Structures are given as structure tokens and as C-alpha cells.
Amino acid sequence: MDRTTEIPPQGWFNYFAGLSRRALSHPVRVEVESMEMGAQELVHALPLLGIDVEPRGSELGSIEFTLGDEHQDFLHRIARPVQVYLKIDDNGDLDCLAIEDRSGTRTLLFFEEGGVSAWVHPSIQEAEPPVLGL
């Protein structure tokens, strides 16, 4: 049975640095869900190049996905994230990363083809699934 785990804000930088190494070049799909627009797919099956948290400046705390291959580059920034959830399958692999911002908009990063270890530190507790159905 899948489980949902929340990564607290103080753990975002280190978690995303490790995930970027483990999932480098892994194909992902990005979707955005909002009350105004519903669910929108932004990109499908594009290799992950990195996930970063801005450590300073006017974009402090923003989370940025960088994806791309020889045909397409894609960058998506979440300006004011408030929650980060992981949907982890029975094998301990990451199925989906969900980031919610202050406006309630959710950005979903789906790991296509499985096989990316979620690796969550034992001190991080399981969370109630967010309303998005994870």
C-alpha cells in the first residue's frame, strides 16, 4: 500500500539535493492543479536535471525543477511553497512529489517508470495524505 510522507521545510534543501542525484536523467511528468484552472499537464517524460531550493535573495525558499534533453528544456518554479509531500510505493520508490504553495496551487512531479528510491530519513513522520488524492 502506498504511503504519503511530508518533508518539513527545514529538510527541503538536503532532501532535494539527494533526490536530484538519485533521480538524475529519470523521466518525469509535471502537472499543476489549481481551483481556477483544474489539472494541467505541463510536460511529459522529460529527464530530470535537478530540483533546487533557493537559499537567499528575493526568491528565498522557492523550489525549482529543471528538466531537459537535447530537444527541449523546461524550468518550473514554485514561488512560495508551504508543503512538500512524497507518495511512496510499497518498494520504497517515489511515485510522486507534491508541492503546495500559499495560494493552494499544487505542483505534482510524477516519476515515470518507477525505480527512484524515496529515501526518507527515519525522523520524518508519515503524514495524512493531502486532499489531492495522493
PDB file of C-alpha atoms in Angstrom, residues 20-90:
ATOM      1  CA  SER A  20      18.445  15.237  -7.628  1.00  0.00           C
ATOM      2  CA  ARG A  21      21.445  12.889  -7.509  1.00  0.00           C
ATOM      3  CA  ARG A  22      19.330   9.716  -7.271  1.00  0.00           C
ATOM      4  CA  ALA A  23      16.878  10.734  -9.992  1.00  0.00           C
ATOM      5  CA  LEU A  24      19.243  12.457 -12.443  1.00  0.00           C
ATOM      6  CA  SER A  25      18.000  11.835 -16.014  1.00  0.00           C
ATOM      7  CA  HIS A  26      14.927   9.937 -14.786  1.00  0.00           C
ATOM      8  CA  PRO A  27      11.840  10.704 -16.925  1.00  0.00           C
ATOM      9  CA  VAL A  28       9.211  12.760 -15.113  1.00  0.00           C
ATOM     10  CA  ARG A  29       5.813  14.307 -15.751  1.00  0.00           C
ATOM     11  CA  VAL A  30       4.827  17.690 -14.292  1.00  0.00           C
ATOM     12  CA  GLU A  31       1.219  18.657 -13.582  1.00  0.00           C
ATOM     13  CA  VAL A  32      -0.257  21.703 -11.871  1.00  0.00           C
ATOM     14  CA  GLU A  33      -3.605  21.649 -10.041  1.00  0.00           C
ATOM     15  CA  SER A  34      -5.450  24.813  -9.047  1.00  0.00           C
ATOM     16  CA  MET A  35      -9.024  25.790  -8.257  1.00  0.00           C
ATOM     17  CA  GLU A  36      -9.070  28.243 -11.169  1.00  0.00           C
ATOM     18  CA  MET A  37      -7.602  26.026 -13.904  1.00  0.00           C
ATOM     19  CA  GLY A  38      -8.137  22.467 -12.711  1.00  0.00           C
ATOM     20  CA  ALA A  39      -5.379  19.951 -13.550  1.00  0.00           C
ATOM     21  CA  GLN A  40      -2.955  20.835 -16.347  1.00  0.00           C
ATOM     22  CA  GLU A  41      -0.095  18.674 -17.629  1.00  0.00           C
ATOM     23  CA  LEU A  42       2.937  20.880 -18.325  1.00  0.00           C
ATOM     24  CA  VAL A  43       5.452  18.306 -19.539  1.00  0.00           C
ATOM     25  CA  HIS A  44       5.614  14.531 -20.008  1.00  0.00           C
ATOM     26  CA  ALA A  45       8.542  12.046 -19.965  1.00  0.00           C
ATOM     27  CA  LEU A  46      11.297  14.662 -19.833  1.00  0.00           C
ATOM     28  CA  PRO A  47      14.518  13.780 -17.928  1.00  0.00           C
ATOM     29  CA  LEU A  48      15.038  15.395 -14.526  1.00  0.00           C
ATOM     30  CA  LEU A  49      18.162  17.537 -14.301  1.00  0.00           C
ATOM     31  CA  GLY A  50      17.659  18.857 -10.777  1.00  0.00           C
ATOM     32  CA  ILE A  51      15.413  20.153  -8.008  1.00  0.00           C
ATOM     33  CA  ASP A  52      16.699  23.189  -6.135  1.00  0.00           C
ATOM     34  CA  VAL A  53      15.615  25.340  -3.204  1.00  0.00           C
ATOM     35  CA  GLU A  54      16.653  28.988  -3.468  1.00  0.00           C
ATOM     36  CA  PRO A  55      18.814  29.685  -0.371  1.00  0.00           C
ATOM     37  CA  ARG A  56      18.785  33.512  -0.497  1.00  0.00           C
ATOM     38  CA  GLY A  57      17.607  36.660  -2.215  1.00  0.00           C
ATOM     39  CA  SER A  58      14.169  37.707  -3.385  1.00  0.00           C
ATOM     40  CA  GLU A  59      13.308  34.107  -4.357  1.00  0.00           C
ATOM     41  CA  LEU A  60      14.304  32.712  -0.921  1.00  0.00           C
ATOM     42  CA  GLY A  61      12.620  29.346  -0.322  1.00  0.00           C
ATOM     43  CA  SER A  62      11.290  28.923  -3.854  1.00  0.00           C
ATOM     44  CA  ILE A  63      11.581  25.431  -5.339  1.00  0.00           C
ATOM     45  CA  GLU A  64      12.672  24.966  -8.936  1.00  0.00           C
ATOM     46  CA  PHE A  65      12.531  21.890 -11.207  1.00  0.00           C
ATOM     47  CA  THR A  66      14.895  21.747 -14.163  1.00  0.00           C
ATOM     48  CA  LEU A  67      14.166  19.165 -16.860  1.00  0.00           C
ATOM     49  CA  GLY A  68      15.501  18.646 -20.329  1.00  0.00           C
ATOM     50  CA  ASP A  69      17.082  16.719 -23.140  1.00  0.00           C
ATOM     51  CA  GLU A  70      18.657  17.590 -26.491  1.00  0.00           C
ATOM     52  CA  HIS A  71      15.238  18.643 -27.876  1.00  0.00           C
ATOM     53  CA  GLN A  72      13.579  20.515 -25.014  1.00  0.00           C
ATOM     54  CA  ASP A  73      14.429  22.422 -21.836  1.00  0.00           C
ATOM     55  CA  PHE A  74      11.877  23.052 -19.109  1.00  0.00           C
ATOM     56  CA  LEU A  75      12.088  25.037 -15.876  1.00  0.00           C
ATOM     57  CA  HIS A  76       9.264  25.358 -13.343  1.00  0.00           C
ATOM     58  CA  ARG A  77       9.423  27.499 -10.182  1.00  0.00           C
ATOM     59  CA  ILE A  78       7.106  27.327  -7.177  1.00  0.00           C
ATOM     60  CA  ALA A  79       7.435  30.793  -5.641  1.00  0.00           C
ATOM     61  CA  ARG A  80       6.010  30.386  -2.133  1.00  0.00           C
ATOM     62  CA  PRO A  81       5.857  26.684  -1.238  1.00  0.00           C
ATOM     63  CA  VAL A  82       4.291  25.744   2.082  1.00  0.00           C
ATOM     64  CA  GLN A  83       4.136  21.926   1.990  1.00  0.00           C
ATOM     65  CA  VAL A  84       6.039  19.105   0.311  1.00  0.00           C
ATOM     66  CA  TYR A  85       4.617  15.573   0.220  1.00  0.00           C
ATOM     67  CA  LEU A  86       6.041  12.341  -1.160  1.00  0.00           C
ATOM     68  CA  LYS A  87       3.904   9.456  -2.395  1.00  0.00           C
ATOM     69  CA  ILE A  88       5.996   6.328  -1.835  1.00  0.00           C
ATOM     70  CA  ASP A  89       5.131   2.890  -3.221  1.00  0.00           C
ATOM     71  CA  ASP A  90       5.475  -0.479  -1.471  1.00  0.00           C
TER      72      ASP A  90
END
